[in-house]
Structures are given as structure tokens and as C-alpha cells.
Amino acid sequence: MNESIDAAVAAWREALGQANVVTSAESLDRASTATFPTNASVLAILRPGTHADVQASLRIANRFELPVYPTSRGCNWGLGSSVPTRDAVLMDLSRMSRIVDFDPRLGFLVVEPGVTFQQASEFLRDQQSTFFLPVPGGPPQGSLIGNIAERGEAAGPYGQRADFVANLRAVLPNGDCIHTGFGRFPNASAKQIHRHGVGPNLEGLFTQSNLAVITQLTVWLTPCPQVLKPFMACIGRPDQLNQAIDTSRELLLHRVVETNGIGLWNSHKMASTMGGYPWQAMDGRTPVDIERFPSEPWLIGGAIYAASAEIADATAAFLQQRLKPVTTDWQWGDANDSQNVYLGMPTEHNIRSAYWRKKSGLPTQINPDRDRCGLIWMCFAVPLVGQELVDVVNAVEPVVLQHGFEPNLGMNCVNGRCAHLYLSIIYDREIAGEDERAVACHDKVMTLLRDLGHLPYRLTLLSMDSLPKSRDDHDRCLQSIKRALDPKSILAPGRYDVVQD
């Protein structure tokens, strides 16, 4: 392996330039660090600056039969950061940071993998655009394409971002290039605005997969509403959560509220984003006794998007009337708030929770990997049915508490039928034994919910091998595709991968 690495590094340096092939021990160690324990090592770091550089890099990897693991900005905190699933050369795409095109009438951006949410938001603001880009709860410096490739979600309409993209330009493991939809045809007028094109569409192969490196795509933007009314209310008792969820389902099904327009968070989740752990009040003990700090068990919030003030007011009155039996303390937010994620303004508010248990407090520049924060995200798809979700909450909470952590739980109503339930396990990696307890907690919750039929819609490095076997020929089909496109298993082996070694 060492001889192959040395020869490959020489070839990569010739192709990319000396400065864009990194082998220093400090840099490799930093890239091999996540917010939970990992086993894989980064063997070298490639920093391609163009689409052609990516092609050349993968062709060299094939020649020397070395695995390459692509990452856009390395901010996949809580899910794996930039650490590969197995020992591999890291392909850092952050230099490819161009906003290639913007259409102010049709509302789309064409971007490269290094473009961040902050960059895109500021670009649209400077253009005085009548569209905005929905943003997730993750870091503003996170990659737009990286989030799409993971099928991440965001607040508000078009929040299921992978459903609102077109014309992916993808480099296959052998260095070949393909475009999805109409993008493969020269001068196709609809390539940026029609997802599927004509004939079989390959787009779905390139998210949550290891079949290609996306070097460019078109993302559709959300029209700015004439009126936005953010809201927040308290759910007074745990037994009222059931009805609140069922009412939310009806509001979404009848389009009173837009998709991704309602979320629910428990008091543990809210506390972790508001400040540090109350070490003194808890006499240094964990987990926190939430009953000692008066708080409502759950909060419900979201935003109303409307074409006029009259429509917004009527919708708000109807929504509040429907939820009134199970909510209290209604608050209507300021649509002009600079931290308003419902208008595509990225914020570090949510990612601050990674420092919940750090006694050193919140740094000026947030970097959970560097600061040895412990953070594991778990993400499940569950039917948007009150009793079913309450049963899941009741099953998960005691498991997390038994392992010594707070059950930081939230739900995003992604449509009128499905909720994304997420759990964050937060701890301090500098405390001996915490890593082991956190991983054990993760494994227990994963097994529990899998056995109940609630599967993850997104995986961490810890859970890549946790899915049940397919009951049909899906896995064999995917194996055939992987072996056809990547016979030497060069690209991110082990990532969302059913091919057995």
C-alpha cells in the first residue's frame, strides 16, 4: 500500500500541483477526526480545483487501485464530518466554489460542491433576488451540494432539497462524465428546469451513494413570500403531543401550512441550543434533570408563507384555532429577523448545541471536531401519526437517559404523511468513557427502532452497516450497478454500500 500511495501521490501532484496534494501528519490527523470515535484514516488529501481535476484524480486512483473518499466542505458534523468509511485518500472539493449561473426569472442557481449556504445566501441578497435558498440547521459554512448528496433537509418550501435539483454533472469512478436529465443534450433549453429529461433518469443513483462525484448541479430556489409569519407555541403536557401531531398532519395535507413548515422539539433539544449545561445547579451530575428547570415538555413552531397580509392573518387565525386545545403561549415572530431560517438565512443557532456539555463554553469560531465535542445525529423516517410518534418517543427517551445522556428529540413534518424524527446524542469527548457510552446508546436506539420498523433516512459512519437485509433483489441489483461502474471499488467503499468485501 505504501508504495502505491507514494507513486499515486507523485502522479496526483503532477496533475493537481504540489500544493493541492496534502500529506502532512497534522492535516491527515485533523481530517481523520469526527465528533465520535472512528476507525478509518486519511492517507492523503487531494484538492482539485476543476471538474477536469476530479476526472484526472479518479483516473489515477484507478491506476493505482486506491480508494478515494469525496467531501465538499467537511462539515457533516454529527454524521461523520469528513472521515472516510474506510482508510482512503480524501478528495476535498472545497476549492470548487463557483456559483456558475443564476436565473432571476426562473429562480435557480448552478453551483459547484464548494459553494456554502452562507455564500449562496449572501449572493442572493446582493442580487436583491425575489427567491431564497432554504437552509438547514447545520453550519452556514456547510456545502449546498454536500447537503443535497446526503438528502439533507431544510426549513420551509423546497426543504426536501434533493427533490428540487436538475442537471447533475457527475464524474464516475473511472473518470467518465455524465449529465442527468436533459443535460446530456447540447443546447437543451429545459436542462436546468426539468429534472427527468427523457428516458431513464440516473439522478437518483448519485445521492446517498458511492457511484459518482457530483461536480455541479442546478438547484431550484423558493419564491420569497409577500408575507411570512413565523410562529411558536408550547405543548403543555406530554399527552397532548399526540393530538398536536395529528392536527399538524391535517394542516399539512390540506396545505394550510407548506411542507417542512411545522417542527416539534422537546425541552431537552431546546435547552441544548440556548446555552451550556447547568453544571453548578446539577452539582456536576449528568444527565440534566429537566424537571428542575421549568419548561414546557414540547414546543411546536414553523412559518406561514402567504401572498398577502389578509391571507396570512386568516391562515394564522385558523392554524391557531386548530392547535389551541393542545397549545399555550403563542408567539408570532418577526419576519425581518436576521436569524430567520424560514427565509433562507443560515445561522449557527442549532449547531451550538454541540457544545452543550463542554465546560469551556462556546468558542468564537465553532468547530466541533477541533474542540472535541461529542455529537451523534440519528435520523429516522416515521409515519406522521400521533400515537405512532409518541410510542417512538416513549421508547427512545428511557434508553438515552439510561446511558447518561439527554434525549434531545425533534420532528420535522416533511409532508402530510411523514415525519423525520431526529435524536442528537451530545457529550464531551474529553471525558473518559463518554465515547463508548455514546456509541452504545447509538447502537441500542438503532436496534430498537429498526426492530419496530422505523428505519433511518440518513446514516452516520457508525450506522452504515446497520440496515436490515433487503427482502427482494434490491441489494443484488445495486451490487451489479456498483461493480459495473466501479469494478475496483475505488470510490468511497463502504458508504451506503451493499457490496460485500
Tab-separated table of N, CA, C and O in Angstrom, residues 8 21 37 48 69 81 92 98 105 107 129 153 165 176 234 240 242 258 289 305 318 335 343 350 440 451 476-477 489:
chain	number	residue	atom	x	y	z
A	8	ALA	N	1.199	7.098	-6.369
A	8	ALA	CA	-0.021	7.840	-6.691
A	8	ALA	C	0.109	9.308	-6.302
A	8	ALA	O	-0.324	10.199	-7.043
A	21	VAL	N	-1.910	18.564	-3.043
A	21	VAL	CA	-1.847	17.184	-2.554
A	21	VAL	C	-1.177	17.248	-1.189
A	21	VAL	O	0.014	17.519	-1.072
A	37	PRO	N	-16.034	8.486	17.913
A	37	PRO	CA	-14.873	7.676	17.536
A	37	PRO	C	-15.029	7.048	16.153
A	37	PRO	O	-16.105	6.568	15.785
A	48	PRO	N	-8.731	19.117	-5.714
A	48	PRO	CA	-8.959	19.509	-7.113
A	48	PRO	C	-9.649	20.858	-7.189
A	48	PRO	O	-10.468	21.203	-6.327
A	69	TYR	N	-12.256	9.098	-1.165
A	69	TYR	CA	-13.485	9.457	-0.456
A	69	TYR	C	-13.739	10.953	-0.656
A	69	TYR	O	-12.993	11.793	-0.142
A	81	SER	N	-18.459	14.047	9.727
A	81	SER	CA	-17.521	15.118	9.339
A	81	SER	C	-16.944	14.794	7.967
A	81	SER	O	-17.692	14.583	7.022
A	92	ASP	N	-10.998	16.584	-1.249
A	92	ASP	CA	-11.581	17.801	-0.686
A	92	ASP	C	-11.977	18.723	-1.839
A	92	ASP	O	-11.117	19.265	-2.542
A	98	ARG	N	-17.519	27.915	-7.169
A	98	ARG	CA	-18.127	28.919	-8.054
A	98	ARG	C	-19.650	28.786	-8.091
A	98	ARG	O	-20.184	27.684	-8.161
A	105	ARG	N	-35.363	35.047	-13.177
A	105	ARG	CA	-36.771	34.867	-13.553
A	105	ARG	C	-37.277	33.480	-13.170
A	105	ARG	O	-38.355	33.332	-12.588
A	107	GLY	N	-35.579	31.343	-11.242
A	107	GLY	CA	-35.224	31.055	-9.858
A	107	GLY	C	-34.400	29.800	-9.668
A	107	GLY	O	-34.851	28.869	-8.993
A	129	SER	N	-32.535	39.286	-4.981
A	129	SER	CA	-33.355	38.264	-5.609
A	129	SER	C	-34.724	38.160	-4.957
A	129	SER	O	-34.886	38.395	-3.753
A	153	GLU	N	-32.229	18.055	4.668
A	153	GLU	CA	-33.458	18.838	4.556
A	153	GLU	C	-33.238	20.248	5.086
A	153	GLU	O	-32.238	20.540	5.734
A	165	VAL	N	-33.734	19.651	-7.641
A	165	VAL	CA	-32.470	19.838	-8.350
A	165	VAL	C	-32.601	19.268	-9.758
A	165	VAL	O	-33.511	18.487	-10.044
A	176	ASP	N	-15.123	9.043	-16.242
A	176	ASP	CA	-16.106	9.466	-17.240
A	176	ASP	C	-17.069	10.484	-16.639
A	176	ASP	O	-17.277	10.523	-15.418
A	234	CYS	N	-46.278	26.482	22.937
A	234	CYS	CA	-45.926	25.425	23.881
A	234	CYS	C	-46.991	24.341	23.875
A	234	CYS	O	-48.186	24.632	23.770
A	240	GLN	N	-50.510	15.653	25.296
A	240	GLN	CA	-51.092	16.474	24.227
A	240	GLN	C	-50.276	16.414	22.936
A	240	GLN	O	-50.720	16.893	21.894
A	242	ASN	N	-49.649	13.871	21.109
A	242	ASN	CA	-50.357	13.026	20.164
A	242	ASN	C	-51.294	13.853	19.277
A	242	ASN	O	-51.220	13.808	18.040
A	258	GLU	N	-47.181	25.004	4.472
A	258	GLU	CA	-46.335	24.402	3.446
A	258	GLU	C	-45.565	23.199	4.012
A	258	GLU	O	-45.377	23.072	5.225
A	289	ASP	N	-31.555	17.023	34.984
A	289	ASP	CA	-32.909	16.780	35.457
A	289	ASP	C	-33.774	17.924	34.950
A	289	ASP	O	-33.821	19.002	35.543
A	305	TYR	N	-46.393	30.990	4.944
A	305	TYR	CA	-45.985	31.732	3.746
A	305	TYR	C	-47.260	32.148	3.009
A	305	TYR	O	-48.104	31.299	2.705
A	318	PHE	N	-56.707	30.520	11.663
A	318	PHE	CA	-57.201	29.153	11.509
A	318	PHE	C	-56.247	28.154	12.155
A	318	PHE	O	-56.663	27.244	12.885
A	335	ALA	N	-40.686	38.652	10.828
A	335	ALA	CA	-40.258	38.156	9.518
A	335	ALA	C	-38.948	38.783	9.072
A	335	ALA	O	-38.254	38.242	8.203
A	343	LEU	N	-36.541	32.159	5.845
A	343	LEU	CA	-36.288	32.922	4.622
A	343	LEU	C	-34.880	32.679	4.099
A	343	LEU	O	-34.319	33.501	3.375
A	350	ASN	N	-28.460	26.295	15.822
A	350	ASN	CA	-28.691	24.885	16.122
A	350	ASN	C	-27.390	24.137	16.389
A	350	ASN	O	-27.313	23.310	17.306
A	440	ALA	N	-22.606	3.051	22.406
A	440	ALA	CA	-23.523	2.015	22.900
A	440	ALA	C	-24.965	2.518	22.853
A	440	ALA	O	-25.891	1.760	22.494
A	451	ASP	N	-36.051	-2.632	14.814
A	451	ASP	CA	-36.935	-3.757	15.116
A	451	ASP	C	-38.403	-3.341	15.128
A	451	ASP	O	-39.291	-4.173	14.888
A	476	ARG	N	-28.855	-7.023	-4.653
A	476	ARG	CA	-28.136	-7.637	-5.768
A	476	ARG	C	-28.105	-6.709	-6.980
A	476	ARG	O	-27.101	-6.615	-7.684
A	477	CYS	N	-29.207	-5.989	-7.209
A	477	CYS	CA	-29.250	-5.018	-8.305
A	477	CYS	C	-28.227	-3.918	-8.081
A	477	CYS	O	-27.481	-3.543	-8.991
A	489	SER	N	-13.728	-0.848	-6.949
A	489	SER	CA	-14.226	-0.261	-5.701
A	489	SER	C	-13.332	0.888	-5.242
A	489	SER	O	-12.864	0.945	-4.103
